[in-house]
XYZ file of C-alpha atoms in Angstrom:
600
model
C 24.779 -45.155 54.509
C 27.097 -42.557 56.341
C 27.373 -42.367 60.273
C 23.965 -42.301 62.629
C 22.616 -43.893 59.693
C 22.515 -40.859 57.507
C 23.399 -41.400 53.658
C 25.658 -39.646 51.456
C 23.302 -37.270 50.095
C 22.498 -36.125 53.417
C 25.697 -35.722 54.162
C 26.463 -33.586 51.083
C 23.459 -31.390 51.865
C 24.877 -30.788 55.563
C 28.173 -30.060 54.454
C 27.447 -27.128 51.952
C 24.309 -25.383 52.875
C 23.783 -26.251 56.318
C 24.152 -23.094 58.212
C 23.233 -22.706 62.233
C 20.582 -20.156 62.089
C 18.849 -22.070 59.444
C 15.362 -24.188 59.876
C 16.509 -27.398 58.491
C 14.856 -29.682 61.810
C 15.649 -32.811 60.029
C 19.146 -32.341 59.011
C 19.788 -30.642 62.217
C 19.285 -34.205 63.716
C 21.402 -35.715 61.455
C 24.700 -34.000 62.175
C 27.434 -35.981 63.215
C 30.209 -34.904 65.674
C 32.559 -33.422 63.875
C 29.797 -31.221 62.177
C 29.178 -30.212 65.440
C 32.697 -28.902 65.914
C 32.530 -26.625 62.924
C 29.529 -25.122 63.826
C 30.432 -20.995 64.492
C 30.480 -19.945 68.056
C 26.850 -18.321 69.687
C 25.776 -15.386 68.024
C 26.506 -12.174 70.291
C 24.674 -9.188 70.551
C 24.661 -6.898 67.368
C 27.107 -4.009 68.101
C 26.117 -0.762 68.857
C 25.931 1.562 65.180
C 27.519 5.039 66.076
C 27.689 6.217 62.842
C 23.729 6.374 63.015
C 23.901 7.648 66.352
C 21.558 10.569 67.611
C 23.515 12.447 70.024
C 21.230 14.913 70.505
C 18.652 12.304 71.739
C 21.369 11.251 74.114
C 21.625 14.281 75.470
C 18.251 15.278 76.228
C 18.060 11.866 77.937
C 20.813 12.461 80.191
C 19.643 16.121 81.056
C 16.327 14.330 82.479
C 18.004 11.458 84.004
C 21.136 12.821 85.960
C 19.567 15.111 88.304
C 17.841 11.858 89.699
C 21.319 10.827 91.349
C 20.868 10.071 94.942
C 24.611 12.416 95.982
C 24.141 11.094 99.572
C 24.619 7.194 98.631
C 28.133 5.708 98.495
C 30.627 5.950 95.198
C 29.465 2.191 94.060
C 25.822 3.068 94.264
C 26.297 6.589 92.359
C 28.868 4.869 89.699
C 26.151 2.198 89.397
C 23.277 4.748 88.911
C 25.166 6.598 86.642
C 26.652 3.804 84.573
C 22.959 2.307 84.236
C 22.037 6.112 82.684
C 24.396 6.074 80.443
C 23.742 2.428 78.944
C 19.965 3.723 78.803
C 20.514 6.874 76.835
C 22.887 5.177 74.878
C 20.248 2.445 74.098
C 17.752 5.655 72.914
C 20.230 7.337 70.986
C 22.275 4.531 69.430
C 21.199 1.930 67.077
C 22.016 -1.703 67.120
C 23.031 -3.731 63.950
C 26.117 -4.655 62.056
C 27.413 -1.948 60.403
C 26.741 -2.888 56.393
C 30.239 -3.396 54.512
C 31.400 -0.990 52.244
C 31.695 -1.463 48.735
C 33.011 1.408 46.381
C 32.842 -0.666 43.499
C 28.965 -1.213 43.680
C 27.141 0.163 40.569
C 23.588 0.339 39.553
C 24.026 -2.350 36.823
C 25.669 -5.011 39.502
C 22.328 -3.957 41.831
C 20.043 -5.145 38.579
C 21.939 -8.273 37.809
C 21.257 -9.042 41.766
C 18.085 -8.558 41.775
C 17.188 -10.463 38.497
C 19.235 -13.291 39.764
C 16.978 -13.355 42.839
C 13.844 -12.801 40.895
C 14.652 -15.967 39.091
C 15.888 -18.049 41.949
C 12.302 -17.477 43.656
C 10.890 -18.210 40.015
C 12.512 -21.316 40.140
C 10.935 -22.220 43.951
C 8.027 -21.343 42.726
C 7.443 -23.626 40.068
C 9.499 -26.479 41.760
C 6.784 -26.266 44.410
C 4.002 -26.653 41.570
C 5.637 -29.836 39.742
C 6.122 -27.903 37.054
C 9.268 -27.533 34.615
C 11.845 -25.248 35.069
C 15.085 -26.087 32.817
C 14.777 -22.602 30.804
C 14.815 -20.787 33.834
C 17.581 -22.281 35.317
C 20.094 -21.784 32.008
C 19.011 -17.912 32.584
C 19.873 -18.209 36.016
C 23.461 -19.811 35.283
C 23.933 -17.257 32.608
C 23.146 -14.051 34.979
C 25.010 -15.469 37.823
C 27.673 -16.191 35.472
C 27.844 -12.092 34.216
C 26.968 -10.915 37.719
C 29.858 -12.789 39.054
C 32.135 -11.578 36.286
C 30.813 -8.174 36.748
C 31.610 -7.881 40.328
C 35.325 -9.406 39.438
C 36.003 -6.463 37.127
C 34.284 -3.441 39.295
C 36.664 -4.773 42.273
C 39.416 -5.302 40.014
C 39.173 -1.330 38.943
C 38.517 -0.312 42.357
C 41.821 -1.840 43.386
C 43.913 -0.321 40.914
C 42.613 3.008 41.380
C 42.548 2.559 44.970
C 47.208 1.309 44.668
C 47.325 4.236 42.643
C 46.917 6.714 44.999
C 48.797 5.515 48.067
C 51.980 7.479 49.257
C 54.384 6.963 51.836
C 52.251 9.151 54.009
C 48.905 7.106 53.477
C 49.420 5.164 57.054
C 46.076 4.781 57.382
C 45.851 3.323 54.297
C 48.853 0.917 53.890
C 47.339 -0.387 57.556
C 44.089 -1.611 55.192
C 45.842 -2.698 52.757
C 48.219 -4.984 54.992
C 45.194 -6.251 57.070
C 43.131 -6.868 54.067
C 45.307 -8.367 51.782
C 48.600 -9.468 54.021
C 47.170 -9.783 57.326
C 46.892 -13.344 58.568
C 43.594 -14.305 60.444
C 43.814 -13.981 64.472
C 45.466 -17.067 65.689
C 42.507 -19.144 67.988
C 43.347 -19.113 71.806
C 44.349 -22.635 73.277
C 45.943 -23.364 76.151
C 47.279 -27.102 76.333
C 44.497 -27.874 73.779
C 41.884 -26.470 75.394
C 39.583 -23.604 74.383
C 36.843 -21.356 75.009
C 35.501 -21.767 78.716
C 37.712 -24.130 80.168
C 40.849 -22.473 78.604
C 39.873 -19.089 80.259
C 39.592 -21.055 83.738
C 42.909 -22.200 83.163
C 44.440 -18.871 82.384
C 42.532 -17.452 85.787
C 43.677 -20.408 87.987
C 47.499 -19.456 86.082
C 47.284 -16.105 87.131
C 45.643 -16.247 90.289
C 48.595 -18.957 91.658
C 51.494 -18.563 89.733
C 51.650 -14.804 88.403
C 49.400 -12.657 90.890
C 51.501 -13.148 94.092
C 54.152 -12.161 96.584
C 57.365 -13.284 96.126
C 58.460 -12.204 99.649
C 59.373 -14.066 102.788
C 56.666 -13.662 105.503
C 59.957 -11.576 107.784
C 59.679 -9.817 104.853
C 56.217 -8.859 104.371
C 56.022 -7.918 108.017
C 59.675 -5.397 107.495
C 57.555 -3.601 104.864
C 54.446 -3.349 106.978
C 56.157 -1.506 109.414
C 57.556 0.703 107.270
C 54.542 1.507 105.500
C 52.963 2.283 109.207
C 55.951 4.263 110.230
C 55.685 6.134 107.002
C 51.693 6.756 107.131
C 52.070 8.504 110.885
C 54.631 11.006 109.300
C 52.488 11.655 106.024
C 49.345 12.297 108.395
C 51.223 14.652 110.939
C 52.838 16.352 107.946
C 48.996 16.467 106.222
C 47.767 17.900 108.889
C 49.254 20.405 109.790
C 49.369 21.303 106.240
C 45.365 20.847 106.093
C 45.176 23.324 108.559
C 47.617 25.781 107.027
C 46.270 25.925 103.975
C 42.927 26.400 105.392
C 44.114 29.175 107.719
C 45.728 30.844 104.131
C 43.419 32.677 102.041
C 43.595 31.862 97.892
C 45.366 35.081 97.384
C 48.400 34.574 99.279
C 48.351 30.685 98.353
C 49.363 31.538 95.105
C 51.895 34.321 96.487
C 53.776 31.010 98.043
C 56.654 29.404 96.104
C 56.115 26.838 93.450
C 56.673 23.915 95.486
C 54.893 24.957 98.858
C 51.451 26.085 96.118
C 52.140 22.687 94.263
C 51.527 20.351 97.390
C 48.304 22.285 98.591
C 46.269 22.288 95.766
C 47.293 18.806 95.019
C 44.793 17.888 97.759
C 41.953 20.263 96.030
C 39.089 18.579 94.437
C 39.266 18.139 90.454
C 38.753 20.896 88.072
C 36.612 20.994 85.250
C 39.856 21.736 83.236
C 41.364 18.135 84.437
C 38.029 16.257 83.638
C 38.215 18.088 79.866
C 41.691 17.306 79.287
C 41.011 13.903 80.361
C 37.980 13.301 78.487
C 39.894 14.615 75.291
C 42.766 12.250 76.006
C 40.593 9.048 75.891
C 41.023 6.523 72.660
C 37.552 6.384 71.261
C 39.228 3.383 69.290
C 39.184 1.234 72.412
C 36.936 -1.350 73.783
C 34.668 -1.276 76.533
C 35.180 -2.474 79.964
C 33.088 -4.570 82.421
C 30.450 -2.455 82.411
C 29.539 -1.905 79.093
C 30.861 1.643 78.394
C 32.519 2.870 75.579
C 34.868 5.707 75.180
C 32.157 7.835 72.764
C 29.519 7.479 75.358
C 31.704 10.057 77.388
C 33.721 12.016 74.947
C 29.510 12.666 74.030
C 28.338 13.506 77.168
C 26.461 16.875 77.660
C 27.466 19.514 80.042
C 25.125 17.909 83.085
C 27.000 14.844 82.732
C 30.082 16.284 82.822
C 29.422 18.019 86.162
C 28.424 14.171 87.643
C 31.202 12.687 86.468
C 33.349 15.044 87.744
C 30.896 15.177 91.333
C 31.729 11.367 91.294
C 35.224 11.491 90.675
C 36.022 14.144 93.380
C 34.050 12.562 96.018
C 35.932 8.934 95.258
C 39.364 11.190 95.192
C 38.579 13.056 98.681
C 37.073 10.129 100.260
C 39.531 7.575 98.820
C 36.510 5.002 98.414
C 37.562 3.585 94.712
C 33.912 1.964 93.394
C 34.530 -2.137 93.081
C 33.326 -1.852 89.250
C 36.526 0.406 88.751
C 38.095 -2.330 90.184
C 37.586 -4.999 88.358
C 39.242 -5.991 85.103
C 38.640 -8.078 81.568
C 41.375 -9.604 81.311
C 42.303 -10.414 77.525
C 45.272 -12.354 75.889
C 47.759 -11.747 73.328
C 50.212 -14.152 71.965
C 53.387 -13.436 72.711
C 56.032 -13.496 69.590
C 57.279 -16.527 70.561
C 53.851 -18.627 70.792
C 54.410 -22.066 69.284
C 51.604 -22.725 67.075
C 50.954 -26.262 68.419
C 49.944 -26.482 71.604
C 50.460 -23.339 73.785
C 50.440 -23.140 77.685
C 49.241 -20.449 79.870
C 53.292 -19.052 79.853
C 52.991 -17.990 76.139
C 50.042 -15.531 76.098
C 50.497 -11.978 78.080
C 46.897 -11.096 79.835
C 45.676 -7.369 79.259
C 43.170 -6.034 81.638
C 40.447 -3.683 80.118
C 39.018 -1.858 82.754
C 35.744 0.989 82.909
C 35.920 3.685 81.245
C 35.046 5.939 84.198
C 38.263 4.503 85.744
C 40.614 5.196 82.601
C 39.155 9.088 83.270
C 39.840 9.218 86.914
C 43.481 7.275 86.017
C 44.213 10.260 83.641
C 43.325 12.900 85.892
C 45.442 11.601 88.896
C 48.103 10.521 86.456
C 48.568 13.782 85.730
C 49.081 15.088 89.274
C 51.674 12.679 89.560
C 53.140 13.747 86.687
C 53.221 17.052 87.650
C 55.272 16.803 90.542
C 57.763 13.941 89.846
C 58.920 15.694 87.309
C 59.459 18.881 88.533
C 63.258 20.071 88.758
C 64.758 18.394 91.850
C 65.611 21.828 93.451
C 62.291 22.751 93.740
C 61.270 19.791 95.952
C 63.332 18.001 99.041
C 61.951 14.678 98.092
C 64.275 12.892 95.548
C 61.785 12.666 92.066
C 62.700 10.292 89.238
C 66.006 9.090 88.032
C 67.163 10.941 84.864
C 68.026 7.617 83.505
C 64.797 6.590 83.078
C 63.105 7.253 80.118
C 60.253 5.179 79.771
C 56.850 6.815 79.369
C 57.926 9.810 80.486
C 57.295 13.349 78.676
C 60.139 14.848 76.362
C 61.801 11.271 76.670
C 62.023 8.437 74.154
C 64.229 5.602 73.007
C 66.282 7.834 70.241
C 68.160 9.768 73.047
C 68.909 6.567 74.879
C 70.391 5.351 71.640
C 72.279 7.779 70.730
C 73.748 8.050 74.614
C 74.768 4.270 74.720
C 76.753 4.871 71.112
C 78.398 7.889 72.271
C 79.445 6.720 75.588
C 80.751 3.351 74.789
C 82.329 4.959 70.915
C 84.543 6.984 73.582
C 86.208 4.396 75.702
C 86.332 2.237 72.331
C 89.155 5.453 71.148
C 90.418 5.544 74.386
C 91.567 1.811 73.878
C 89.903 0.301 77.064
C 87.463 -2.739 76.879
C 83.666 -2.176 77.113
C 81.384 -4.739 78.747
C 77.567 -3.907 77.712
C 74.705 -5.619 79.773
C 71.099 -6.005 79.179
C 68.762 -6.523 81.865
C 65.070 -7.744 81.273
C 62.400 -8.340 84.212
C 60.483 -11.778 84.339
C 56.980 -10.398 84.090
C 57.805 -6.794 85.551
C 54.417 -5.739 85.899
C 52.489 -9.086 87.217
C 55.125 -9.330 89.766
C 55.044 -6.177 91.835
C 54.098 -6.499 95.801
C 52.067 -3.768 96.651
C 53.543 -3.299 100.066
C 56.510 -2.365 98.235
C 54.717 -0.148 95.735
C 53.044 1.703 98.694
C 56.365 2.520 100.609
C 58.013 3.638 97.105
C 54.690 6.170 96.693
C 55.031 7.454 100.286
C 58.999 8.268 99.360
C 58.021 10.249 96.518
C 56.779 14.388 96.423
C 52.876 13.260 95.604
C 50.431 14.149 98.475
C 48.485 11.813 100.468
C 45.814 11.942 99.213
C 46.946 10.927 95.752
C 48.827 8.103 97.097
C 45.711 6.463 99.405
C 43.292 6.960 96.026
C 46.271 4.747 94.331
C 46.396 2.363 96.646
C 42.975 2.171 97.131
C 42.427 1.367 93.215
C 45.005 -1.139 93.191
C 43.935 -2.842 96.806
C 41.126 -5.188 96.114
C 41.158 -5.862 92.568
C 39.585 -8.670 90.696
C 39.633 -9.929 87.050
C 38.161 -12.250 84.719
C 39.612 -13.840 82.111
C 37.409 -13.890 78.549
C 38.712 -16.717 75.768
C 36.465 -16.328 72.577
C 33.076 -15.181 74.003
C 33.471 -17.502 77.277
C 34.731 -15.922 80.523
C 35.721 -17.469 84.070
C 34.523 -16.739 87.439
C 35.981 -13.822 88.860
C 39.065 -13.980 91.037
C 40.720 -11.684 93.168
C 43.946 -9.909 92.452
C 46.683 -9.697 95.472
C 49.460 -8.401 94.011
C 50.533 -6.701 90.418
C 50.114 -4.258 87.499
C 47.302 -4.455 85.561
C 48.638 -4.446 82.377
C 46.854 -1.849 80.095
C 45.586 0.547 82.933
C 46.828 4.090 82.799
C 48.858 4.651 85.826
C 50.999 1.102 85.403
C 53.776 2.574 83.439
C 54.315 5.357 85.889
C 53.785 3.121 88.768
C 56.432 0.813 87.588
C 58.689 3.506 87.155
C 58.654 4.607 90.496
C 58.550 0.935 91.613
C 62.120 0.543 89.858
C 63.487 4.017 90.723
C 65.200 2.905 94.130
C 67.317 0.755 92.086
C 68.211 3.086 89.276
C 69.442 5.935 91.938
C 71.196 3.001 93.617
C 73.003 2.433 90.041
C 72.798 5.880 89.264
C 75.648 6.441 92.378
C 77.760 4.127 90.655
C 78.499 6.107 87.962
C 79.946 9.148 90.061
C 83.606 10.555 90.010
C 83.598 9.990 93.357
C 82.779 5.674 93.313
C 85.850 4.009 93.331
C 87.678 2.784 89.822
C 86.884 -0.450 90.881
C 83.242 -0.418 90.615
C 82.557 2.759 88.532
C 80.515 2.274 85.628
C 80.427 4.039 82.434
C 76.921 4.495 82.007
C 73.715 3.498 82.440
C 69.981 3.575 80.545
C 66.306 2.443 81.268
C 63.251 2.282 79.326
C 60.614 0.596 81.661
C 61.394 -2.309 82.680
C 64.613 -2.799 80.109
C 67.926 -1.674 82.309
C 70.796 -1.453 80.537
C 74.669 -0.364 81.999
C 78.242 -0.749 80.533
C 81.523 0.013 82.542
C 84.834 -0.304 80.647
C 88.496 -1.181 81.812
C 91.954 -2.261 80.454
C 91.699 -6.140 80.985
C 88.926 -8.061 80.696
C 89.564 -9.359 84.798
C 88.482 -5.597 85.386
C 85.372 -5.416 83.572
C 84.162 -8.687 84.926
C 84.609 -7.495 88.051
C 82.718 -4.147 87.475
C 79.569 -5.896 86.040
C 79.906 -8.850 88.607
C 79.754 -6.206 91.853
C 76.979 -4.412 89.923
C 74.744 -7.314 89.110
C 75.206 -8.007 93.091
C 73.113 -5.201 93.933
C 70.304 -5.648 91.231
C 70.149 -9.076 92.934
C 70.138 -8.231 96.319
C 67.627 -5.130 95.527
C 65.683 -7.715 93.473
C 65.142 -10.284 96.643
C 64.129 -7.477 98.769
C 61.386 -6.172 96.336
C 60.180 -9.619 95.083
C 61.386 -9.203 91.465
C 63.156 -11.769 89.566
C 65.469 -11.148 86.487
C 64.787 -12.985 83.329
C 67.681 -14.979 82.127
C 66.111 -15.658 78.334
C 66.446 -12.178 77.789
C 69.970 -11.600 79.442
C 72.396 -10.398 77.081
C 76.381 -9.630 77.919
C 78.439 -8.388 75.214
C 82.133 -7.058 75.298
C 84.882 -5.854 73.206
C 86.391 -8.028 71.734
C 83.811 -10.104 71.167
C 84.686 -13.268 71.841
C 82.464 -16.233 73.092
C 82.134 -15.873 77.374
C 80.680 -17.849 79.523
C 76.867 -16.794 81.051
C 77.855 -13.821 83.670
C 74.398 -15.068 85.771
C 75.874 -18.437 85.880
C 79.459 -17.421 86.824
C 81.361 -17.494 90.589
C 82.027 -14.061 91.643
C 85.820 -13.130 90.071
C 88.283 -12.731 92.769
C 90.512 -9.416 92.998
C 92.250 -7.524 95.108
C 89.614 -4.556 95.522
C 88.590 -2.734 98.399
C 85.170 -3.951 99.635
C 82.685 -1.330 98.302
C 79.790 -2.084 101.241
C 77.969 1.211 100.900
C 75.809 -0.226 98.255
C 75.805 -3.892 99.094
């Protein structure tokens, strides 16, 4: 007799066929504990089948639905009403099932095998039922599952080698199957200090919620940046205002007579086009996930030309009125091992959260992302407000990582010649993103050449935000979000960027003729949140110097902002290379420099 007095037959018969959504009653009893540990997690609701989709269904159901749209409520009721007529369309149009796997290999002679390997099985039942004997039918069923087995090996086997045959260094799509299905390892199961499902996504929400999601300023602090925000908002409204009534006072005709810049800052202001909502519609990932609500990315790349016009009717009045709906505001947060993840036992510190928000928010995101865009990175001339550092080149457009490299080889391959000694740091942020004060964020937007109103929808979307964390099917209560970048929204690359652009125009000054020898630095490169600068000298007293007076300001810029700098990923190199003591752990050098207090 086994456990819960259960015998070892019993226990066989649980161990093999046993399956959750089966009727056994009495061996469902009889499971022991750790049976009940293996069981698979609840059965969710079948995805939604777009390849049977009927679009045109979905269509006519939206053209009947969407003119019911009370206009006159506020921005959460119409993003409710229309969310809720999208999910019902969708519900008409789009079938629900598991997609069936596909099988290229499948023949006509495997289909007969299958189904005379079934017709015997129930054969078998049959007469078992009666008391009656069955040994001849069960050698035929032995010997057909036998060939249908073998059969399948050899149709897959075929497949395969026809399928390696054809693949070419250009066949991405295909080498991505081939390492998932063959290479890939199964996705590692979420724990946190041993804990899963529920309780390890109340964990992560408690984590984030009092450890990651605050300010890390002083409360003299918080009130500075108050009153600069305050002082900053009166000037932005007189300015607004008078511009409000200037451009109201100027016909469309001689708006666009106006220079670049003056035209550029009035119709940022305007309501939406229908150009911006179709360029934003055709810039969403229909790969992605849905959000909170339910949404996916088809339901509005589908959507017919009356839905369109309500999306876009929703999005201006949220833009004009700066009301941001509270379902745009909330966020799913998911997590993703970080490389480093020990595989035995993790803690909260070793997965990065990634918030999934509404799809309806990723659209508005795009088309005021694009604004921004538009003006920050404009030529400097053409604006009195300073734009972004050239530096930077992080998510930006006709930027990437190659002309970075190529920079940092040239620069430091020419003092190298020259014969002087190169010190090379690189910077890294501890949790760049979760770790930005808003205050801060607000007073870097108001600096910048975007119009007010763009600004107050941003800070309206990013004021009052609340997440939930989901672990394998379970989520948490919802929390609210102080203070951060949700990681995997739109705007939080560009957001960071100008969040970190006081400090590279800070740096950026360093690296004039006109700084003095004794703090000039060679050069200096950014991609998001990685900073990287290198100043060169002819002893190595000089060059510590240089990168001690520089890492001074990044600290002193970093305490008034909040941020902290992640030793881990510090990394000081020099030439020669020889083995130096940590520069964040070293006494300032002592020299006989003039102070340099303009940037202190």
């Amino acid at each position: 007799m086994g456990p819960l007095g259960v015998s070892t037959v019993d226990l066989a018969a649980i161990s093999k066929p046993y399956k959750s959504s089966a009727s056994h009653y009495v061996l469902l009893t009889c499971k022991t504990p750790f049976y009940k540990q293996q069981q698979p997690p609840p059965r969710t609701r079948p995805s939604w089948n777009f390849k049977r989709a009927k679009w045109v269904v979905y269509h006519q159901a939206l053209d009947v639905s969407i003119p019911n749209i009370d206009w006159k409520q506020s921005v959460d009721h119409i993003n409710a009403s229309l969310t809720k007529q999208l999910l019902t369309a969708a519900k008409r149009a789009v079938p629900r099932g598991v997609v069936h796997s596909y099988k290229p290999y499948w023949s006509e002679e495997l289909n007969s095998l299958r189904l005379t390997k079934n017709r015997l099985r129930r054969s078998i039942h049959a007469r078992i039922r009666l008391h009656r004997p069955w040994s001849i039918l069960k050698a035929r069923y032995w010997r057909c599952s036998r060939e249908y087995s073998r059969q399948i090996r050899v149709a897959q086997q075929a497949q395969w080698e026809e399928f390696s045959h054809q693949l070419s260094l250009s066949g991405r799509r295909e080498w991505k199957a081939v390492r998932t299905l063959a290479f890939g390892p199964p996705p590692p199961r979420i724990s946190i200090d041993g804990n899963t499902g529920k309780t390890a996504a109340r964990t992560y929400a408690a984590y984030l919620a009092d450890e990651v999601f605050r300010s890390r300023l002083s409360p003299g602090q918080r009130v500075a940046w108050g009153r600069r925000n305050r002082q900053q908002l009166q000037h932005h409204s007189t300015l607004q205002s008078a511009a409000g009534y200037t451009a109201a006072t100027i016909p469309l005709e001689q708006r666009l007579s106006l220079p670049y810049a003056e035209q550029a800052h009035l119709f940022q202001g305007d309501p939406f086009l229908p150009s911006e909502l179709t360029r934003a519609l055709g810039r969403l990932n229909l790969a992605s996930t849905c959000g909170p609500d339910r949404l996916f990315p088809l339901f509005l790349s589908q959507l017919p030309d009356a839905g369109q016009r309500a999306l876009l009717r929703l999005i201006n009045k949220s833009f004009l009125t700066c009301q941001v709906p509270a379902a745009w505001r909330l966020a799913r947060v998911v997590l993703l091992p970080k490389p480093s993840t020990p595989s035995v036992r993790p803690t909260s510190k070793d997965y990065r959260p990634i918030s999934i928000t509404s799809v309806l928010a990723r659209v508005a995101e795009s088309m005021v992302l694009y604004r921004v865009e538009s003006q920050l990175e404009r030529h400097g001339s053409l604006t009195t407000s300073p734009t972004l550092s050239p530096y930077q080149h992080g998510f930006r457009p006709a930027r990437g990582v190659d002309e970075q490299v190529a920079y940092i080889h040239c620069s430091i391959q020419e003092q190298v010649d020259h014969g002087r000694i190169v010190g090379l740091v690189w910077l890294d942020w501890r949790k760049a993103y979760d770790t930005v004060t808003l205050p801060v964020l607000r007073a870097r937007l108001l600096e910048k050449p975007i119009h007010i109103n763009l600004s107050a929808w941003i800070w309206a979307f990013l004021n009052g935000r609340r997440f939930f964390v989901e672990v394998q099917h379970s989520s948490s209560s919802t929390v609210r979000q102080h203070h951060g970048l949700p990681q995997g929204c739109i705007l939080s690359p560009l957001l960071w960027i100008i969040y970190v652009d006081s400090l590279l125009r800070t740096l950026e000054d360093l690296t004039f003729p006109h700084t003095h020898p004794a703090y000039r630095l060679t050069g200096l490169a950014a991609y998001a949140d990685d900073v990287c600068f290198w100043c060169s000298g002819n002893s190595q007293e000089e060059v510590d110097y240089k990168i001690m007076h520089t890492l001074t300001i990044i600290q002193q810029w970093a305490t008034e902002t909040g941020m902290a700098l992640s030793e881990e990923n510090f990394s000081e190199k020099s030439s020669p290379g020889e083995d130096r003591p940590h520069l964040l752990s070293t006494p300032m050098p002592t020299a006989d420099y003039p102070r340099h207090d303009s940037h202190q």
